[in-house]
Every structure is written in structure tokens, then in C-alpha cells.
Tab-separated table of C-alpha atoms and ligand atoms in Angstrom:
chain	number	residue	atom	x	y	z
A	1	MET	CA	-65.765	-31.484	-29.560
A	2	LYS	CA	-62.254	-31.426	-27.080
A	3	THR	CA	-60.155	-29.529	-29.501
A	4	ILE	CA	-62.221	-26.833	-30.027
A	5	MET	CA	-62.849	-25.848	-26.428
A	6	LYS	CA	-58.919	-26.346	-25.516
A	7	ASN	CA	-58.791	-23.648	-29.019
A	8	GLN	CA	-61.107	-21.323	-26.806
A	9	THR	CA	-58.873	-22.003	-23.906
A	10	ILE	CA	-55.737	-21.499	-25.035
A	11	LYS	CA	-57.740	-18.032	-26.814
A	12	THR	CA	-58.793	-16.642	-23.334
A	13	LEU	CA	-55.420	-17.225	-21.802
A	14	ALA	CA	-54.392	-15.552	-24.755
A	15	MET	CA	-56.144	-12.870	-24.236
A	16	ALA	CA	-55.625	-12.992	-21.112
A	17	ALA	CA	-51.811	-12.821	-21.190
A	18	GLY	CA	-52.511	-9.889	-23.296
A	19	THR	CA	-54.471	-7.709	-21.009
A	20	PHE	CA	-51.773	-8.205	-18.612
A	21	GLY	CA	-49.379	-7.787	-21.313
A	22	LEU	CA	-50.706	-4.545	-21.677
A	23	MET	CA	-51.748	-3.671	-18.059
A	24	ALA	CA	-47.611	-3.900	-17.310
A	25	GLY	CA	-46.815	-1.738	-20.076
A	26	ALA	CA	-48.690	0.873	-18.974
A	27	ALA	CA	-47.353	0.534	-15.250
A	28	GLN	CA	-44.185	2.348	-16.626
A	29	ALA	CA	-41.558	0.004	-18.755
A	30	GLU	CA	-38.834	-0.455	-16.646
A	31	LYS	CA	-35.030	-0.904	-18.215
A	32	TRP	CA	-31.793	-2.719	-15.415
A	33	ASP	CA	-28.639	-3.049	-17.017
A	34	MET	CA	-27.537	-5.515	-15.142
A	35	PRO	CA	-23.454	-5.816	-15.650
A	36	MET	CA	-21.115	-9.208	-15.897
A	37	ALA	CA	-18.034	-9.723	-15.392
A	38	TYR	CA	-17.029	-12.493	-18.322
A	39	SER	CA	-17.038	-12.586	-21.941
A	40	ALA	CA	-20.191	-12.810	-24.026
A	41	THR	CA	-19.070	-16.325	-24.894
A	42	ASN	CA	-19.183	-17.564	-21.796
A	43	PHE	CA	-21.688	-19.594	-20.445
A	44	HIS	CA	-22.310	-17.570	-17.767
A	45	SER	CA	-22.476	-15.149	-19.664
A	46	ALA	CA	-24.723	-16.718	-22.595
A	47	VAL	CA	-27.168	-18.249	-19.839
A	48	GLY	CA	-27.592	-14.553	-18.395
A	49	ALA	CA	-28.542	-13.138	-21.711
A	50	GLU	CA	-31.473	-15.893	-22.334
A	51	PHE	CA	-32.360	-14.591	-18.158
A	52	ALA	CA	-33.025	-11.173	-19.263
A	53	LYS	CA	-34.686	-12.200	-22.017
A	54	CYS	CA	-36.782	-14.987	-20.211
A	55	VAL	CA	-38.006	-11.703	-17.687
A	56	THR	CA	-38.122	-9.180	-20.362
A	57	THR	CA	-40.890	-11.201	-21.865
A	58	GLY	CA	-42.461	-13.389	-19.297
A	59	THR	CA	-43.033	-9.391	-17.256
A	60	GLY	CA	-44.762	-8.482	-20.493
A	61	GLY	CA	-41.692	-6.309	-21.215
A	62	SER	CA	-42.570	-4.125	-17.862
A	63	ILE	CA	-38.740	-5.289	-17.408
A	64	GLU	CA	-36.283	-5.170	-19.766
A	65	ILE	CA	-32.578	-6.445	-18.189
A	66	VAL	CA	-29.947	-6.017	-20.717
A	67	THR	CA	-27.056	-7.455	-20.160
A	68	HIS	CA	-23.394	-5.957	-20.844
A	69	PRO	CA	-21.139	-8.688	-20.286
A	70	SER	CA	-16.908	-8.600	-20.339
A	71	GLY	CA	-16.954	-5.975	-17.586
A	72	SER	CA	-18.115	-2.985	-20.087
A	73	LEU	CA	-20.538	-0.985	-17.800
A	74	PHE	CA	-18.210	-2.136	-14.831
A	75	LYS	CA	-15.291	-3.443	-14.259
A	76	GLY	CA	-15.569	-7.343	-11.842
A	77	ALA	CA	-15.006	-5.843	-9.235
A	78	ASP	CA	-16.312	-2.994	-8.821
A	79	ILE	CA	-19.621	-4.599	-9.716
A	80	LYS	CA	-21.106	-5.191	-6.698
A	81	ARG	CA	-21.197	-2.152	-4.748
A	82	ALA	CA	-23.040	-0.894	-8.005
A	83	ILE	CA	-25.607	-2.724	-7.175
A	84	GLN	CA	-25.719	-2.348	-3.000
A	85	THR	CA	-25.334	1.343	-4.044
A	86	GLY	CA	-28.076	1.191	-6.633
A	87	GLN	CA	-26.297	2.441	-9.768
A	88	ALA	CA	-26.763	-0.895	-11.115
A	89	PRO	CA	-30.107	-2.088	-10.387
A	90	ILE	CA	-29.149	-6.405	-10.384
A	91	GLY	CA	-25.683	-8.037	-12.156
A	92	GLU	CA	-23.595	-10.548	-11.631
A	93	ARG	CA	-20.424	-11.336	-9.729
A	94	LEU	CA	-18.260	-13.984	-8.677
A	95	LEU	CA	-19.099	-15.034	-5.115
A	96	SER	CA	-15.599	-15.729	-3.629
A	97	GLY	CA	-14.236	-12.437	-5.088
A	98	HIS	CA	-15.775	-10.976	-1.942
A	99	GLN	CA	-13.949	-13.117	0.899
A	100	ASN	CA	-12.031	-10.213	2.273
A	101	GLU	CA	-14.799	-9.204	3.208
A	102	ASN	CA	-16.294	-11.231	5.176
A	103	ALA	CA	-14.113	-15.190	4.791
A	104	VAL	CA	-17.789	-16.840	4.429
A	105	PHE	CA	-17.613	-15.222	0.744
A	106	GLY	CA	-15.025	-17.631	0.020
A	107	VAL	CA	-16.522	-21.265	0.941
A	108	ASP	CA	-16.612	-22.118	-2.032
A	109	SER	CA	-12.716	-21.391	-3.118
A	110	VAL	CA	-11.187	-23.630	0.022
A	111	PRO	CA	-9.248	-25.764	-1.517
A	112	PHE	CA	-10.169	-29.470	-2.038
A	113	LEU	CA	-14.209	-28.912	0.364
A	114	ALA	CA	-15.406	-29.413	-2.539
A	115	THR	CA	-14.044	-30.864	-5.721
A	116	SER	CA	-16.483	-32.454	-7.841
A	117	PHE	CA	-20.492	-30.915	-8.934
A	118	GLU	CA	-22.293	-32.808	-7.215
A	119	ASP	CA	-19.939	-32.127	-3.917
A	120	ALA	CA	-20.195	-28.486	-4.753
A	121	ALA	CA	-24.311	-28.749	-5.096
A	122	LYS	CA	-23.794	-30.453	-1.155
A	123	LEU	CA	-21.956	-26.617	-0.282
A	124	TRP	CA	-23.894	-24.347	-1.476
A	125	LYS	CA	-26.782	-25.789	0.152
A	126	ALA	CA	-25.169	-26.155	3.180
A	127	ALA	CA	-23.683	-22.283	2.462
A	128	LYS	CA	-26.641	-20.694	0.565
A	129	PRO	CA	-28.308	-20.181	3.732
A	130	THR	CA	-26.082	-17.676	5.069
A	131	LEU	CA	-24.920	-15.933	2.362
A	132	SER	CA	-28.271	-14.711	1.877
A	133	LYS	CA	-28.479	-13.758	5.097
A	134	ILE	CA	-24.593	-11.938	4.703
A	135	LEU	CA	-25.768	-10.125	1.402
A	136	ASP	CA	-29.166	-9.276	2.820
A	137	LYS	CA	-27.342	-7.185	5.315
A	138	GLN	CA	-25.317	-5.642	2.234
A	139	ASN	CA	-28.583	-4.676	0.679
A	140	LEU	CA	-28.553	-7.354	-2.119
A	141	VAL	CA	-30.785	-10.101	-3.093
A	142	LEU	CA	-29.999	-13.030	-4.210
A	143	LEU	CA	-30.944	-14.664	-7.437
A	144	TYR	CA	-29.145	-17.361	-9.119
A	145	SER	CA	-26.056	-19.053	-9.229
A	146	ALA	CA	-23.843	-21.262	-10.820
A	147	PRO	CA	-20.774	-22.543	-10.793
A	148	TRP	CA	-17.232	-23.065	-12.803
A	149	PRO	CA	-16.474	-26.001	-13.667
A	150	PRO	CA	-13.648	-27.510	-11.668
A	151	GLN	CA	-10.075	-25.170	-11.276
A	152	GLY	CA	-6.885	-26.555	-12.827
A	153	LEU	CA	-3.160	-25.005	-13.257
A	154	TYR	CA	-2.305	-23.122	-16.379
A	155	PHE	CA	1.676	-22.574	-17.565
A	156	LYS	CA	4.117	-22.355	-20.450
A	157	LYS	CA	5.907	-24.576	-19.165
A	158	GLU	CA	6.029	-28.766	-17.553
A	159	VAL	CA	5.226	-28.334	-13.821
A	160	ASN	CA	5.545	-31.164	-11.684
A	161	SER	CA	6.230	-30.763	-8.080
A	162	VAL	CA	5.621	-26.907	-6.155
A	163	ALA	CA	8.762	-25.939	-5.697
A	164	ASP	CA	9.453	-25.739	-10.738
A	165	MET	CA	6.063	-22.907	-9.837
A	166	LYS	CA	9.077	-20.978	-7.879
A	167	GLY	CA	9.074	-16.768	-9.340
A	168	ILE	CA	6.023	-17.884	-12.002
A	169	LYS	CA	3.736	-14.773	-12.292
A	170	PHE	CA	0.735	-16.378	-10.981
A	171	ARG	CA	-2.271	-14.555	-12.400
A	172	SER	CA	-4.953	-14.695	-9.188
A	173	TYR	CA	-8.967	-13.763	-9.980
A	174	ASN	CA	-9.208	-13.507	-5.606
A	175	THR	CA	-7.600	-13.209	-2.379
A	176	THR	CA	-7.787	-17.367	-2.339
A	177	THR	CA	-6.118	-18.014	-5.299
A	178	ALA	CA	-3.235	-15.097	-4.481
A	179	ARG	CA	-2.539	-16.817	-1.240
A	180	LEU	CA	-2.121	-19.597	-2.891
A	181	ALA	CA	0.212	-18.510	-5.504
A	182	GLU	CA	2.417	-17.225	-2.156
A	183	LEU	CA	2.457	-19.770	-0.464
A	184	ALA	CA	4.015	-21.639	-3.846
A	185	GLY	CA	6.799	-19.153	-4.148
A	186	MET	CA	5.010	-17.263	-7.026
A	187	LEU	CA	4.367	-13.702	-7.647
A	188	PRO	CA	0.315	-13.500	-7.793
A	189	VAL	CA	-1.116	-10.480	-10.002
A	190	THR	CA	-4.638	-9.467	-10.446
A	191	ILE	CA	-5.753	-9.726	-12.891
A	192	GLU	CA	-10.381	-9.649	-14.607
A	193	ALA	CA	-10.539	-13.342	-16.856
A	194	ALA	CA	-11.420	-10.421	-19.558
A	195	GLU	CA	-8.889	-8.871	-19.872
A	196	ILE	CA	-5.891	-12.393	-19.571
A	197	SER	CA	-5.595	-13.708	-22.620
A	198	GLN	CA	-3.407	-9.721	-22.925
A	199	ALA	CA	-2.202	-9.832	-19.392
A	200	PHE	CA	-0.706	-13.853	-20.802
A	201	ALA	CA	0.497	-12.144	-24.763
A	202	THR	CA	2.511	-9.489	-22.536
A	203	GLY	CA	4.038	-11.495	-19.983
A	204	VAL	CA	2.397	-9.318	-17.111
A	205	ALA	CA	0.842	-13.332	-16.207
A	206	GLU	CA	2.463	-16.647	-16.992
A	207	ALA	CA	0.834	-18.850	-15.825
A	208	MET	CA	-2.973	-18.994	-13.471
A	209	ILE	CA	-5.852	-21.223	-11.489
A	210	SER	CA	-8.806	-21.355	-13.466
A	211	SER	CA	-11.330	-23.799	-15.209
A	212	GLY	CA	-10.968	-25.272	-19.148
A	213	SER	CA	-13.733	-22.892	-19.772
A	214	THR	CA	-12.058	-19.645	-19.123
A	215	GLY	CA	-8.848	-21.270	-20.841
A	216	TYR	CA	-11.292	-21.476	-24.017
A	217	ASP	CA	-12.894	-18.536	-23.633
A	218	ARG	CA	-9.639	-16.468	-23.492
A	219	LYS	CA	-7.830	-18.680	-25.813
A	220	VAL	CA	-4.545	-19.424	-23.624
A	221	TRP	CA	-2.679	-21.504	-25.670
A	222	GLU	CA	-1.756	-18.414	-27.706
A	223	SER	CA	0.761	-17.990	-24.903
A	224	LEU	CA	0.063	-21.202	-22.303
A	225	THR	CA	1.171	-24.315	-23.242
A	226	HIS	CA	0.221	-26.868	-20.552
A	227	PHE	CA	-2.855	-27.266	-17.760
A	228	TYR	CA	-3.230	-29.914	-15.190
A	229	GLU	CA	-6.670	-31.260	-13.935
A	230	VAL	CA	-6.459	-30.898	-9.800
A	231	ASP	CA	-10.438	-30.092	-8.979
A	232	ALA	CA	-8.834	-28.186	-6.586
A	233	TRP	CA	-12.028	-26.530	-6.238
A	234	LEU	CA	-15.534	-25.668	-7.777
A	235	PRO	CA	-16.063	-21.351	-7.336
A	236	ARG	CA	-19.218	-19.489	-8.039
A	237	ASN	CA	-20.963	-16.859	-9.976
A	238	TYR	CA	-24.263	-16.081	-8.408
A	239	VAL	CA	-27.349	-12.490	-9.820
A	240	MET	CA	-27.595	-10.273	-7.234
A	241	VAL	CA	-30.234	-7.347	-7.700
A	242	ASN	CA	-30.455	-4.369	-5.203
A	243	LYS	CA	-32.292	-4.836	-2.562
A	244	ASP	CA	-35.174	-1.187	-2.305
A	245	VAL	CA	-35.575	-2.379	-6.151
A	246	TRP	CA	-36.876	-5.896	-5.720
A	247	GLY	CA	-39.112	-4.273	-2.778
A	248	LYS	CA	-40.029	-2.168	-5.253
A	249	THR	CA	-41.001	-4.953	-7.922
A	250	SER	CA	-44.515	-6.099	-7.773
A	251	LYS	CA	-45.128	-9.724	-7.261
A	252	ALA	CA	-45.994	-11.340	-10.714
A	253	ASN	CA	-42.426	-9.760	-11.572
A	254	LYS	CA	-41.061	-10.881	-8.721
A	255	ALA	CA	-42.583	-14.255	-9.668
A	256	VAL	CA	-41.583	-14.194	-13.678
A	257	ILE	CA	-38.124	-13.431	-12.259
A	258	ASN	CA	-37.869	-15.685	-9.688
A	259	GLY	CA	-39.100	-18.165	-12.406
A	260	CYS	CA	-36.797	-17.237	-14.916
A	261	ALA	CA	-33.518	-17.828	-12.110
A	262	ASN	CA	-34.538	-21.200	-11.256
A	263	LEU	CA	-34.583	-21.821	-15.260
A	264	ALA	CA	-31.694	-19.714	-15.771
A	265	GLU	CA	-29.457	-21.611	-11.693
A	266	TYR	CA	-30.733	-25.583	-13.848
A	267	THR	CA	-29.024	-24.572	-17.248
A	268	ALA	CA	-26.169	-22.639	-16.321
A	269	LEU	CA	-25.328	-25.955	-13.527
A	270	TYR	CA	-25.690	-28.282	-16.397
A	271	ARG	CA	-23.577	-26.094	-18.826
A	272	SER	CA	-21.219	-25.356	-17.341
A	273	ILE	CA	-20.749	-29.738	-16.266
A	274	HIS	CA	-20.669	-30.804	-20.172
A	275	TYR	CA	-17.934	-27.931	-21.352
A	276	THR	CA	-16.100	-29.271	-18.104
A	277	GLY	CA	-14.483	-31.667	-21.484
A	278	PHE	CA	-15.252	-30.425	-24.161
A	279	THR	CA	-13.151	-26.997	-23.180
A	280	LEU	CA	-10.724	-29.824	-21.890
A	281	ASN	CA	-10.907	-31.307	-25.311
A	282	GLY	CA	-10.076	-27.295	-27.035
A	283	LEU	CA	-7.477	-26.976	-24.491
A	284	ARG	CA	-5.818	-29.639	-26.465
A	285	ALA	CA	-7.205	-28.799	-30.334
A	286	GLY	CA	-5.311	-25.430	-29.422
A	287	GLY	CA	-2.519	-27.976	-29.419
A	288	MET	CA	-2.050	-27.562	-25.271
A	289	LYS	CA	-1.043	-30.492	-22.979
A	290	VAL	CA	-3.845	-31.703	-20.666
A	291	GLY	CA	-3.822	-34.223	-18.444
A	292	PRO	CA	-4.620	-35.265	-14.006
A	293	ALA	CA	-1.317	-33.601	-11.746
A	294	GLY	CA	1.496	-35.767	-11.284
A	295	ASP	CA	1.955	-36.908	-8.152
A	296	LYS	CA	4.533	-34.898	-6.591
A	297	LEU	CA	2.329	-31.877	-7.890
A	298	LYS	CA	-0.050	-33.102	-5.798
A	299	GLY	CA	0.975	-34.330	-3.325
A	300	ASP	CA	2.272	-30.583	-2.586
A	301	LEU	CA	-0.922	-29.316	-3.519
A	302	LYS	CA	-2.382	-30.670	-0.674
A	303	LYS	CA	-0.373	-30.262	1.803
A	304	ILE	CA	-0.825	-26.094	1.034
A	305	GLY	CA	-4.231	-26.869	0.888
A	306	GLU	CA	-4.039	-28.215	4.042
A	307	THR	CA	-2.627	-24.695	5.696
A	308	MET	CA	-5.069	-22.665	4.115
A	309	ALA	CA	-8.540	-24.247	4.730
A	310	ALA	CA	-7.063	-23.890	7.958
A	311	ASP	CA	-6.766	-20.511	7.712
A	312	TRP	CA	-10.279	-20.488	6.784
A	313	LEU	CA	-11.380	-21.908	8.802
A	314	LYS	CA	-10.186	-19.653	11.384
A	315	LYS	CA	-11.338	-16.262	9.221
A	316	ALA	CA	-14.319	-17.075	9.036
A	317	GLY	CA	-14.973	-18.114	12.431
A	318	ALA	CA	-18.641	-19.900	13.466
A	319	GLU	CA	-20.266	-18.952	10.423
A	320	GLY	CA	-17.851	-21.197	8.390
A	321	LYS	CA	-17.572	-23.879	10.671
A	322	ALA	CA	-21.413	-24.763	10.897
A	323	ILE	CA	-21.592	-24.471	6.813
A	324	VAL	CA	-18.334	-27.193	7.113
A	325	ASP	CA	-20.121	-28.971	9.445
A	326	ALA	CA	-23.446	-28.824	7.305
A	327	TYR	CA	-21.460	-29.919	4.188
A	328	LYS	CA	-20.206	-32.242	6.119
A	329	ALA	CA	-22.566	-34.257	7.078
A	330	MET	CA	-24.404	-34.202	3.679
A	331	LYS	CA	-22.219	-36.678	2.577
B	401	PCA	N1	-12.592	-18.926	-14.472
B	401	PCA	C1	-13.165	-17.856	-13.407
B	401	PCA	C2	-13.556	-17.664	-12.609
B	401	PCA	C3	-13.187	-19.269	-11.963
B	401	PCA	C4	-13.471	-19.781	-13.204
B	401	PCA	O1	-13.531	-20.755	-14.176
B	401	PCA	C5	-11.725	-16.896	-14.033
B	401	PCA	O2	-10.939	-17.486	-14.550
B	401	PCA	O3	-11.554	-15.462	-13.445
């Protein structure tokens, strides 16, 4: 009896879902192109693709999200503007890529402020309301966000101090990384992750700060030899939607998108954590020397980090200070 009732319930639910799907289909199916900056094999992109599928299935196909990884639709630096102006309805970008617009966007890249997944989660909790508000004023709705693994230094020689870095061509991915290069006497050159393998192969760049994940995805052992675990910060990617598009989305579809976004956020964090050790081993397997930075190098970087943190606080003003205070109160 119980089983029959259960079967009937499932049948009713299935019928309801079918009707909903048909209705949703009748209300004109939309295709949402989703530009992403990183390679399809990267965990952020893989989660983005799953998120897209979740939304497509969950909305009964009334919203079909199609991801475009590797900067193939818009280059990383152009993704946010494309979404703000409605050229694309949804997309993913590195949050700290916008710190030239507003220093608060760079809160996750302040050296040595949050250096573990646990602290990065606290910092995000402290920063999210302010960042959502800033994005809202820019015609954007924040959907979900996940951290990259901790940032370490890549070189093609042994490096034991900041003095050893002098004159090296250093690949940067935001203003923090460019500033770090300058303070360490290196020459910054901005290059998107999708293009670093070529940049290292041709000598346009010889070093960078990034996660094991990006070095592994881009097979940097073909050109570089050393990775120093510095745990300088854990920058974040985030997925945003154009606010006008969001405003026109039905309540039911918004609920599906938010549900899929929550799942994606959880999955991406989980993968980021587990990918950390896996990718460092991958770098080793590729022939790189992987290990913690030596004491001298650590001490030198700490000093540079203090200068950068003070500069950031000045630029980020009262909003930045309030976030840092709220974060420190959680520790
Ligand atoms: N990978 C990205 C950003 C941070 C990271 O770990 C990159 O190198 O561009």
C-alpha cells in the first residue's frame, strides 16, 4: 500500500513537472551565453558547466545556459563590462581583476590577510554584503563565488630571497600581482591564464604568482622549474548576472538559478580544497621542485606584504576597513 501511494505521488509529481516544463517551454526559451576566462579543464570552469546544466534542466529548458571557457567569447578583462552592458547575460570573472575600479574588489588579494580556506571563507562572509552592493550599483547581481587555492611563486630558477628576483619578467593577473612584482624589483607583464603556457614558452614571462591549480592546468613544468608555497592569499572567481536580465526572470526560474548557484558554490569550494594537494603533486610529477619558501624569502615577502596591505587600506577607505574589522572579529 505504502509503495503504491509512493508511486502515485511520484507520478503526480512527474506530471506536474512535465506540465511546468511545457509551460516554461511555451514562455519562450532563452539562451544565456556565459563567458568564462579560464580553460575548460579548470575546476571553476568545470563547476560553471555543471551549474549551466543544472539551470537548463531545472528550468525545463526555458533558460539554456551555454558556457564559453578560455576567454573564447570575451577575454577575461572584458567579461564584466560585457555583462554590465548586456552583451552577455551572465559570466564569470576574477573578482580582484576589478580593483582598479574600486580597491574593495581586491580585498581577497591583500597579502597575508587570509591565507587558508577557512580564513578566506570568513573574509568572504565579511566582504560579501559590501561587494554585492557595489556590483548592484554597476547593474550586476552576484550569484556565487569560490576561491582559488593558495597563491605561491613560480620561477625557472632557485629563489631564496627577494634580491634573487631582480629583473625577472613576472606575469601578473591583477594590480596586486603587478605591484608585488614592482616592489620585488621584477618587471610585471599582464597575461591572462589562458595564455600563460605560450608566454612562458616564448620567454615573454619567466615567473608568476598563482595557485598550483593554474600551473597544473597550463602545464607550466614545460618551461618553469620551481614552485614555492607562500600561501599569500586565496583570490576568488564569481559569477554575475546582468541586473535587467535578472529583473525579467520569473520567480520560479530565479529560485532554480539560486539553488544551482548554491550547489555550485559548495562544489567549487570542495574541489578547490581537494585540488590543492592534487595539483601540487601534478607539478612534482611534471618535474618541478615544489615546497615551502625558505625563511629569508618568507621574511622578505612579509615586508612587501605589509607595505601592500597598508596601501590597500588607504585606497579601500572606510568600506575596506569595515570589512577587515568584521573579518578580524570572526577570527
Ligand atoms: N589562477 C588565476 C588567478 C588565481 C589563480 O590561482 C590566474 O593565475 O590567473
